[in-house]
PDB file of C-alpha atoms in Angstrom:
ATOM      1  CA  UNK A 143      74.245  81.416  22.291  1.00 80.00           C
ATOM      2  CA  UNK A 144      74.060  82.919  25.705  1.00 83.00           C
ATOM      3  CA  UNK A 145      75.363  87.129  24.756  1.00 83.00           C
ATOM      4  CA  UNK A 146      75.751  88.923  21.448  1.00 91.00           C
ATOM      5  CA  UNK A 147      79.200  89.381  19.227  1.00 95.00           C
ATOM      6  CA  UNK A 148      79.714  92.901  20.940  1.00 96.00           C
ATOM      7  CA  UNK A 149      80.885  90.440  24.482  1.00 95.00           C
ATOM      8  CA  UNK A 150      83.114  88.278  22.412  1.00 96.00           C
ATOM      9  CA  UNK A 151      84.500  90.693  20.186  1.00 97.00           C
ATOM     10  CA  UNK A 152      85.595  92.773  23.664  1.00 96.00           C
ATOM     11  CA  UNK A 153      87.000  89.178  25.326  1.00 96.00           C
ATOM     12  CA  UNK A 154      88.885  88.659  21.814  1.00 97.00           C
ATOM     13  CA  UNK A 155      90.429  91.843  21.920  1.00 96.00           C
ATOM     14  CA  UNK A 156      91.550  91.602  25.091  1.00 96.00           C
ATOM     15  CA  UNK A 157      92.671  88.328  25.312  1.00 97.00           C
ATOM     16  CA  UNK A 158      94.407  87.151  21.522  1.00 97.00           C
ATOM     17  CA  UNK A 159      97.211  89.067  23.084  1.00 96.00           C
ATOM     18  CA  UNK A 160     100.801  87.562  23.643  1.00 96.00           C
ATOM     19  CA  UNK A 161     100.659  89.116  26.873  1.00 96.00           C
ATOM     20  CA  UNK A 162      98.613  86.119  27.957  1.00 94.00           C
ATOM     21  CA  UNK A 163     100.297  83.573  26.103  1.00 96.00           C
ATOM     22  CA  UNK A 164     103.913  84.576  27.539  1.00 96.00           C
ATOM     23  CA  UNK A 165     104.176  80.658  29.561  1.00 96.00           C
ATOM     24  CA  UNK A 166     102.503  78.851  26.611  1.00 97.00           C
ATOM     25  CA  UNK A 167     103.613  76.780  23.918  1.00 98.00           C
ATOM     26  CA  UNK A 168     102.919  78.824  21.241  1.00 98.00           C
ATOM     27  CA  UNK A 169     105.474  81.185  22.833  1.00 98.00           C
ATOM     28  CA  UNK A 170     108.371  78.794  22.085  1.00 99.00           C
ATOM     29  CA  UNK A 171     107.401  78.103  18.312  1.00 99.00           C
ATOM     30  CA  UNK A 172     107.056  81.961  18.322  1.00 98.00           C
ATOM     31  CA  UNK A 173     111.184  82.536  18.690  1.00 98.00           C
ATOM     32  CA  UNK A 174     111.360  80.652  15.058  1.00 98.00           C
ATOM     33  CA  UNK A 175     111.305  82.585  11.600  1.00 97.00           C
ATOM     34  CA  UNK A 176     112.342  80.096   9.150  1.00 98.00           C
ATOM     35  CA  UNK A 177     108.689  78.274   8.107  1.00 98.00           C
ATOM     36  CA  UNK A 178     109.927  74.990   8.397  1.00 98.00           C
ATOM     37  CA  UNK A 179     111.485  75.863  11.888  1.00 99.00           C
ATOM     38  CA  UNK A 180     108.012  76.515  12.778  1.00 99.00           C
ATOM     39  CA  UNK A 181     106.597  73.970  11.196  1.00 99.00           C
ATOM     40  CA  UNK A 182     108.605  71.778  12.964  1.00 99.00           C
ATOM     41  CA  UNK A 183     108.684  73.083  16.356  1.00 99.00           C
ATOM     42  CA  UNK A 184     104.883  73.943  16.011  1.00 99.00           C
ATOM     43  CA  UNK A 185     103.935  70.170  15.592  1.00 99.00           C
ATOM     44  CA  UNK A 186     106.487  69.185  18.544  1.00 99.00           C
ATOM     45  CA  UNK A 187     105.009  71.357  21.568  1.00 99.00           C
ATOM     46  CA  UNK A 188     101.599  70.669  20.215  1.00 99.00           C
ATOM     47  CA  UNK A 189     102.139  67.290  20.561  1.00 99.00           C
ATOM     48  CA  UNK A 190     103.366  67.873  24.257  1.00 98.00           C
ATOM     49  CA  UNK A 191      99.817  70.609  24.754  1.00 97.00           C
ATOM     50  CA  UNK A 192      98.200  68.866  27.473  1.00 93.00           C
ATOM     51  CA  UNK A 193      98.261  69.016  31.249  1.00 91.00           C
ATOM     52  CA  UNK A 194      99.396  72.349  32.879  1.00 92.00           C
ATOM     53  CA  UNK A 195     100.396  75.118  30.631  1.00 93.00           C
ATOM     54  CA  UNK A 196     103.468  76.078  32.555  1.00 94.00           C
ATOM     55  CA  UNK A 197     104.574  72.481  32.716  1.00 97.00           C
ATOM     56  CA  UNK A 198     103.849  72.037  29.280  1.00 98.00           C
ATOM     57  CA  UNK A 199     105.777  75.608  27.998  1.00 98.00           C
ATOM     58  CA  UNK A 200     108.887  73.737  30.426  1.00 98.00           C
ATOM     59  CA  UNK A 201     108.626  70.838  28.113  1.00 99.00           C
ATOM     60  CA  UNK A 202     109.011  72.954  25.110  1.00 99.00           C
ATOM     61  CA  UNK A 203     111.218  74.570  26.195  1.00 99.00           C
ATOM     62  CA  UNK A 204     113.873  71.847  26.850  1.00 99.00           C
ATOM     63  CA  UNK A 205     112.801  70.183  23.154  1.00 99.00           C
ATOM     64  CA  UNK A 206     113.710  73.232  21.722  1.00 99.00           C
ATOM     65  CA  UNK A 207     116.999  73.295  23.306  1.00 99.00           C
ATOM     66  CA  UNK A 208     117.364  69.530  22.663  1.00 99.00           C
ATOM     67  CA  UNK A 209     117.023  70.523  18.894  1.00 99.00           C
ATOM     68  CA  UNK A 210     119.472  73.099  19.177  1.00 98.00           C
ATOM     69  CA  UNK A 211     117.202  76.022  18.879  1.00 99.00           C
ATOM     70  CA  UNK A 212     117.239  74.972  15.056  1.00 99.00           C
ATOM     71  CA  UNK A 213     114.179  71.944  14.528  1.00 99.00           C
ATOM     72  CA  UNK A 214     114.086  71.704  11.362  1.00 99.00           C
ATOM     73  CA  UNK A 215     118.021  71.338  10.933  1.00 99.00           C
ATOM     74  CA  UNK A 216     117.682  69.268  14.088  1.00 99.00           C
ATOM     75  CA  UNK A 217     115.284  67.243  12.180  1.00 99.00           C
ATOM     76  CA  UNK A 218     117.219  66.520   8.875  1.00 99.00           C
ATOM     77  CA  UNK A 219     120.240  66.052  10.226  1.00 99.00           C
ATOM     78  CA  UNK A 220     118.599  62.845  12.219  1.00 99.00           C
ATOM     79  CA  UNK A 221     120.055  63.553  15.551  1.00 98.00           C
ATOM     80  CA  UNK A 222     117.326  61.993  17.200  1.00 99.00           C
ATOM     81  CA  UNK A 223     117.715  58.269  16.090  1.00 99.00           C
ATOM     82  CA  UNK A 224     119.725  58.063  19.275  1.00 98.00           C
ATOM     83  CA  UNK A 225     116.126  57.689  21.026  1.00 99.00           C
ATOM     84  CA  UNK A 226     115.362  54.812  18.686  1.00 98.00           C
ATOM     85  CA  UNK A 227     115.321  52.588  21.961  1.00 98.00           C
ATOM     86  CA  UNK A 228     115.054  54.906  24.656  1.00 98.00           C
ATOM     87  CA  UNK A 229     112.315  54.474  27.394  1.00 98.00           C
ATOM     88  CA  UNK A 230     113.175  57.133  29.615  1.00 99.00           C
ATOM     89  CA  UNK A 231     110.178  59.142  30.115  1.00 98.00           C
ATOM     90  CA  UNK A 232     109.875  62.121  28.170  1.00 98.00           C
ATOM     91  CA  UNK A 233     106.481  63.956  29.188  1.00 98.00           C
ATOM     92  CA  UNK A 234     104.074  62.665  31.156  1.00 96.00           C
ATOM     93  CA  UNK A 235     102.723  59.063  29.253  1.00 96.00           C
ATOM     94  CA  UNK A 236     105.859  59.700  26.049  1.00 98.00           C
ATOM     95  CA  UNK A 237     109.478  58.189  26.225  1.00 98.00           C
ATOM     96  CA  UNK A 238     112.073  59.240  24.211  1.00 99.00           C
ATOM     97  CA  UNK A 239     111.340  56.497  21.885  1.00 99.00           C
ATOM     98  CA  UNK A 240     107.758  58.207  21.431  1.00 99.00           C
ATOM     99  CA  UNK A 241     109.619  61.593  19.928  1.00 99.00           C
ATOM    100  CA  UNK A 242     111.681  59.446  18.173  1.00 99.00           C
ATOM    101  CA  UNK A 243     108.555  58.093  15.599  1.00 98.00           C
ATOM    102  CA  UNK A 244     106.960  61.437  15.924  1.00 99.00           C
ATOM    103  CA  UNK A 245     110.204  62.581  14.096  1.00 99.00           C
ATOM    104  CA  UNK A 246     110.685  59.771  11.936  1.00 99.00           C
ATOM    105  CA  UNK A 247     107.387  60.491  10.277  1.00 98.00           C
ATOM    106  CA  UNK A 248     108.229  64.421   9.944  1.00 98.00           C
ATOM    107  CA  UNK A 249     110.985  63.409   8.643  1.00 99.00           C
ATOM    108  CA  UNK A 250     109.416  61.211   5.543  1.00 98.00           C
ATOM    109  CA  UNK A 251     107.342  63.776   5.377  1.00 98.00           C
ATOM    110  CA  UNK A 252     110.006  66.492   4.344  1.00 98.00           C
ATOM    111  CA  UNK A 253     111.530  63.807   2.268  1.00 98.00           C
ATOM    112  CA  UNK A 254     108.410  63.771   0.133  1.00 97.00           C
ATOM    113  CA  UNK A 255     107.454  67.544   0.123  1.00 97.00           C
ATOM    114  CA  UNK A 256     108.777  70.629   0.403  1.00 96.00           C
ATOM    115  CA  UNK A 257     106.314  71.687   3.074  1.00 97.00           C
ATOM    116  CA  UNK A 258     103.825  70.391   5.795  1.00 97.00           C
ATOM    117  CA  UNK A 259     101.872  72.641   4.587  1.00 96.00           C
ATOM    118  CA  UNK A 260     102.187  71.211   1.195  1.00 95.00           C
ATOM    119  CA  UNK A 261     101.642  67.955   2.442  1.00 95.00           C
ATOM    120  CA  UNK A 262      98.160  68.697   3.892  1.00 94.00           C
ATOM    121  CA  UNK A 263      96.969  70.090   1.088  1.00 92.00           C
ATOM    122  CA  UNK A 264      97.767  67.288  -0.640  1.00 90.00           C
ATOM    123  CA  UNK A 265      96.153  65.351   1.680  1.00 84.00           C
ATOM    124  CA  UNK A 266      92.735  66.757   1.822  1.00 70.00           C
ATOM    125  CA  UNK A 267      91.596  70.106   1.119  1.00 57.00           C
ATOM    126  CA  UNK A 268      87.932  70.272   3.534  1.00 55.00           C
ATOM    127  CA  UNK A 269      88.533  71.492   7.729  1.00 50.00           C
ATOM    128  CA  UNK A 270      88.027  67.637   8.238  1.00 54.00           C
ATOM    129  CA  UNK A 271      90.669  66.343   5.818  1.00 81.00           C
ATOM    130  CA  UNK A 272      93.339  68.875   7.344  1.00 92.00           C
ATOM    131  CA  UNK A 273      92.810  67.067  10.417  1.00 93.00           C
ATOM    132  CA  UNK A 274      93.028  63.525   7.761  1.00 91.00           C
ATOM    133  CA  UNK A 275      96.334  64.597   6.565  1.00 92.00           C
ATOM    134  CA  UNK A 276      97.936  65.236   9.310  1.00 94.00           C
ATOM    135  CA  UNK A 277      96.784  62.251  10.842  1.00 94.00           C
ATOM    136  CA  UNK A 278      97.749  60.145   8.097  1.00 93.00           C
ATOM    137  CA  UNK A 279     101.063  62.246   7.656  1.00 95.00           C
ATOM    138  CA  UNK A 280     102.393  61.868  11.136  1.00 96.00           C
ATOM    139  CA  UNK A 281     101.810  58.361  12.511  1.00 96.00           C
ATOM    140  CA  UNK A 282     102.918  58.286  16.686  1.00 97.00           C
ATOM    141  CA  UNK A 283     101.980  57.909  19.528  1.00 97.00           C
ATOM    142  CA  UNK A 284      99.749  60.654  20.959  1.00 95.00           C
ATOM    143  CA  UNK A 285      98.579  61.659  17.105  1.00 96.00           C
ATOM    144  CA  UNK A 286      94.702  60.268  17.120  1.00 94.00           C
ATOM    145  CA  UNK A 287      94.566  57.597  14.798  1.00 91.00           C
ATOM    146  CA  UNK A 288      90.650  58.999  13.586  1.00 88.00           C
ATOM    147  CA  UNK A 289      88.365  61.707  13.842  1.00 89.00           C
ATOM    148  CA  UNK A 290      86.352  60.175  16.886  1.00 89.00           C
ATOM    149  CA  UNK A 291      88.347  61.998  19.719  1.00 94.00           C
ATOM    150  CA  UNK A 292      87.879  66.335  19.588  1.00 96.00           C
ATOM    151  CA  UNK A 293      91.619  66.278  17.759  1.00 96.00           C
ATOM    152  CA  UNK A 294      92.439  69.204  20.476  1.00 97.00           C
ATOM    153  CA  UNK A 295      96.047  69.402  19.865  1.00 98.00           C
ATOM    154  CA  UNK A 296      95.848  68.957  16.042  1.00 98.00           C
ATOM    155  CA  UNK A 297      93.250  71.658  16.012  1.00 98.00           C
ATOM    156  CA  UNK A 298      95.457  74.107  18.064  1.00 98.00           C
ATOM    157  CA  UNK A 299      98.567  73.222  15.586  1.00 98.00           C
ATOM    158  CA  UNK A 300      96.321  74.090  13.034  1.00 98.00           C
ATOM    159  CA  UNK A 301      95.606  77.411  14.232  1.00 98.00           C
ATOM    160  CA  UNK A 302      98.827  78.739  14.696  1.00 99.00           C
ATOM    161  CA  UNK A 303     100.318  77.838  11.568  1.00 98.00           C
ATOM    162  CA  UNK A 304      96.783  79.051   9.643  1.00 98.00           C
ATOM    163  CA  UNK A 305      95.472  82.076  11.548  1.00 97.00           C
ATOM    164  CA  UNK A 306      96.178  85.103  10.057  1.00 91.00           C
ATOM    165  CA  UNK A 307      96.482  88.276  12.437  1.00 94.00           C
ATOM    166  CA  UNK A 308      99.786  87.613  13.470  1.00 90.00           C
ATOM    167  CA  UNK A 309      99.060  88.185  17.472  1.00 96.00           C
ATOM    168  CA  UNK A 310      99.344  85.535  18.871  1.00 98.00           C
ATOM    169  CA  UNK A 311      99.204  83.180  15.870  1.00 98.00           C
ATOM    170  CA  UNK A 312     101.962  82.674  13.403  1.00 98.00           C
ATOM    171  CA  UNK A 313      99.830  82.381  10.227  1.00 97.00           C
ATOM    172  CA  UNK A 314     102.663  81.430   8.051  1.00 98.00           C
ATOM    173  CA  UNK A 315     100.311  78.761   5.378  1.00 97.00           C
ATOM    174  CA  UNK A 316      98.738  81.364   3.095  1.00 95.00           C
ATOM    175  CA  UNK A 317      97.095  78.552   1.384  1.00 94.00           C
ATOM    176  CA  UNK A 318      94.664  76.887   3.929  1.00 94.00           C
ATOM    177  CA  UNK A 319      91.828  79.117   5.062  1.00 94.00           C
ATOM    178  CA  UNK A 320      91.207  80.054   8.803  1.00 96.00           C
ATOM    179  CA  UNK A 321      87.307  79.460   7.530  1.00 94.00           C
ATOM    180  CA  UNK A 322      88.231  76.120   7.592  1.00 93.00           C
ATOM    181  CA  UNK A 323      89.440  75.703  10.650  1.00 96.00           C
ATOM    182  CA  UNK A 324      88.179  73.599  13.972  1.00 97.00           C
ATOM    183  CA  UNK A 325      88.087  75.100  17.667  1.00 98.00           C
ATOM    184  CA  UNK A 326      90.737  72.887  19.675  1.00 98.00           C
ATOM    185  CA  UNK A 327      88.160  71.535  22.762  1.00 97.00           C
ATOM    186  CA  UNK A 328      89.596  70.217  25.409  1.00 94.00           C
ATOM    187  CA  UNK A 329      87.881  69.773  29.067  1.00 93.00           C
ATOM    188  CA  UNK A 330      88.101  73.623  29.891  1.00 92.00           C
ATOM    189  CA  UNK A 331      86.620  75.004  26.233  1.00 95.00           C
ATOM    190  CA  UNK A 332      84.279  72.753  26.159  1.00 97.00           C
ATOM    191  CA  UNK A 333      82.837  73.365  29.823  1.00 95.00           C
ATOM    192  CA  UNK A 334      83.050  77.164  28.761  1.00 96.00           C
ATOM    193  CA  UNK A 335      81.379  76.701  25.677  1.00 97.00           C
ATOM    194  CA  UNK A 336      78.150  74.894  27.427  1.00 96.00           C
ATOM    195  CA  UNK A 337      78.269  77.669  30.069  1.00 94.00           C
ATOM    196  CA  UNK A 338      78.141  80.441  26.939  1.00 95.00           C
ATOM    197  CA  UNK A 339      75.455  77.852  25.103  1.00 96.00           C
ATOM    198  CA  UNK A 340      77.608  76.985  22.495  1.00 97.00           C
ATOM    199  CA  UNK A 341      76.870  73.832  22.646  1.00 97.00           C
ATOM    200  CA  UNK A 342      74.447  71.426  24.840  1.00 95.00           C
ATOM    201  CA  UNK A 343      76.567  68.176  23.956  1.00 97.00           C
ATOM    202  CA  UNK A 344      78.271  66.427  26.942  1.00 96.00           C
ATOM    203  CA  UNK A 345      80.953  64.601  25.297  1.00 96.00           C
ATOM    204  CA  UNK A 346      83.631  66.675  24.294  1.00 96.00           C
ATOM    205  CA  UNK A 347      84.902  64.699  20.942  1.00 97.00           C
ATOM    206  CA  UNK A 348      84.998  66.157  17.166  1.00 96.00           C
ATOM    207  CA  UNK A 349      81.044  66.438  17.232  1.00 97.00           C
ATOM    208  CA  UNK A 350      80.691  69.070  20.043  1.00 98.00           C
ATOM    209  CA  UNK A 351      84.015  70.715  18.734  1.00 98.00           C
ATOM    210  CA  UNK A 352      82.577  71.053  15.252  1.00 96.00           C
ATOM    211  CA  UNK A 353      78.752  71.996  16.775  1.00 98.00           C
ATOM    212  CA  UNK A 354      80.782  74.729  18.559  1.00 98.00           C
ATOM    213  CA  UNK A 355      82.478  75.886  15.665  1.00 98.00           C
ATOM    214  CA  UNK A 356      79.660  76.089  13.305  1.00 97.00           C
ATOM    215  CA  UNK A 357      78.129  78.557  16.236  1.00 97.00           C
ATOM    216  CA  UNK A 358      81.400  80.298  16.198  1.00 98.00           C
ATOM    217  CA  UNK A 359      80.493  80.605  12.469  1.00 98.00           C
ATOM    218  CA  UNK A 360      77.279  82.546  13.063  1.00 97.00           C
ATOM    219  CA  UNK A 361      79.683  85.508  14.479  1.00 97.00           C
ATOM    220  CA  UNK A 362      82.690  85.212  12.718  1.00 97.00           C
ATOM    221  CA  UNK A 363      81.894  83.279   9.468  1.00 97.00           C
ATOM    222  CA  UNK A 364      85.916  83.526   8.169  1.00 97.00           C
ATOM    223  CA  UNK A 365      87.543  82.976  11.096  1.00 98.00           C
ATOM    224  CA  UNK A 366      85.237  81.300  13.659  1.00 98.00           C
ATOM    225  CA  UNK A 367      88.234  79.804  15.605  1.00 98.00           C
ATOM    226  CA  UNK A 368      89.020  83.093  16.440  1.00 98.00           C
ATOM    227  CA  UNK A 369      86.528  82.805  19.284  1.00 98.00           C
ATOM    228  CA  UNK A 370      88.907  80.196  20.878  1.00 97.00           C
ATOM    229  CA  UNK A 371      90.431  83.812  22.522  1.00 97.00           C
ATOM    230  CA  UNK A 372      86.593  84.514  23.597  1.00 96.00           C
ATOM    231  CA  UNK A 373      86.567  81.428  25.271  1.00 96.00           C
ATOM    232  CA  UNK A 374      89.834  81.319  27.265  1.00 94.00           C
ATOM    233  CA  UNK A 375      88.899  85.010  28.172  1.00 92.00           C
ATOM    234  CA  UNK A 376      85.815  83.581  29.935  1.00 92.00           C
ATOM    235  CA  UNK A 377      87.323  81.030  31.234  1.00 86.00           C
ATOM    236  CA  UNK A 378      90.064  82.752  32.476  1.00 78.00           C
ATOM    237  CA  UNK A 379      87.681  85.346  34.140  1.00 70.00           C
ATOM    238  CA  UNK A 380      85.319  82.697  35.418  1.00 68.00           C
ATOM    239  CA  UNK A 381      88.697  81.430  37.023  1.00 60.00           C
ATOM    240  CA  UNK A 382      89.993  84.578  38.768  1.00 47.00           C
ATOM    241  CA  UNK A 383      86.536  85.766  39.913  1.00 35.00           C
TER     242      UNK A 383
END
C-alpha cells in the first residue's frame, strides 16, 4: 500500500459527497423513499452502470420515468410485459426485451419474499454468497452468470443498498454488514488501485477485486468498501491534474 490511512481518510471525506455524485446513478435511486422503490430502481440503473456516467445517469433517468417515478408499483403491476418481444435497443448491447427478463425475475422474486434483501439473505449469508444470491435471484442478460468476472455492477448495487452513512449511500438493509462487502472494480478502480499498490494483479476479475478489498480491510476493517470514495478521489485527481 503506497500512503498511510491519514491520505485516504482525507480523499474519503472529500469525495463520499453527493456533490460528486450529482450525474450518477445512484442519484436517481436517491429520489426514492419507499425500500422496495429503491430496491427496485437500485438494481435497474445498476444494471445499466457501465460506459459514461452521464450517459448512463440519462439512461436512468428515462427508466425511471418509464416506471412512472414509482418501480416497484411499476414492477407489480407488470407494465413491462409489453417488451416481451421488443428488440429495440435499450442501452448500449440491451433491448427492451433484455429489461423485460431483468423484471420478470424481480418480479418472482417479490412473489416469493417480502424483500430483496430478504431474498439474499436467504440465499447466502458470506460477501461471496451475496454476490450468489443475487446472481441466482435475478437471471438476465447482463447479470454474470458466476463469480469469475469482478461482479462490478453487483458490487456497486450492493453498496448502496448496504452502506451505512447515508452520504452518498442509501443503506436501507440493516441486516447485511458493510464488512462484508466487495469493492465494485471496473477498468478505472482497478488501474487506480495498482497505481496506490493495492493490488499487483493485472486482470481485473473477482480475485484482484477481493485482493483489493482485503487491503481495504487493513484500514477500514468494517467498512473496507468505503475506500471505493478513496479511489475515485484519486482517480478523479489523477484525471484533472
Amino acid at each position: 500500500m503506497k500512503y498511510n490511512k491519514n491520505y485516504y481518510l482525507q480523499l474519503i471525506e472529500k469525495y463520499n459527497n453527493v456533490s460528486y455524485f450529482e450525474e450518477d446513478p445512484v442519484a436517481v435511486v436517491r429520489l426514492l423513499s419507499y425500500e422496495k422503490d429503491i430496491e427496485v430502481m437500485g438494481v435497474v440503473a445498476s444494471w445499466v452502470a457501465f460506459g459514461n456516467r452521464k450517459q448512463i445517469f440519462k439512461k436512468c433517468c428515462e427508466l425511471y420515468n418509464l416506471m412512472g417515478c414509482r418501480p416497484f408499483d411499476y414492477l407489480m403491476s407488470k407494465q413491462w410485459m409489453c417488451y416481451k418481444d421488443c428488440n429495440n435497443n435499450l442501452y448500449r448491447m440491451f433491448v427492451y426485451s433484455d429489461f423485460y427478463c431483468l423484471m420478470s425475475s424481480l418480479y418472482s422474486v417479490y412473489e416469493r419474499y417480502d424483500s430483496l434483501q430478504k431474498a439474499i439473505i436467504d440465499n447466502g449469508i458470506a460477501s461471496s454468497d451475496y454476490l450468489d444470491a443475487l446472481i441466482n435471484l435475478l437471471p438476465a442478460k447482463g447479470i454474470p452468470k458466476n463469480k469469475n468476472s469482478a461482479c462490478k455492477r453487483l458490487s456497486l448495487f450492493l453498496r448502496w443498498m448496504v452502506r451505512t452513512d447515508g452520504i452518498v449511500d442509501l443503506g436501507i438493509w440493516k441486516d447485511m454488514s458493510p464488512e462484508k462487502l466487495i469493492i465494485p472494480l471496473d477498468v478505472h478502480v482497478h488501474n487506480t488501485a495498482k497505481m496506490l499498490e493495492l493490488t499487483k494483479r493485472n486482470q481485473p476479475d473477482m480475485k484482484t477485486a477481493i485482493e483489493i478489498t482485503n487491503e481495504c480491510k487493513t484500514l477500514f476493517p468494517k467498512d473496507p468498501v468505503i475506500m471505493d470514495y478513496a479511489l475515485f478521489g484519486a482517480g478523479y485527481n489523477q484525471k484533472n491534474i
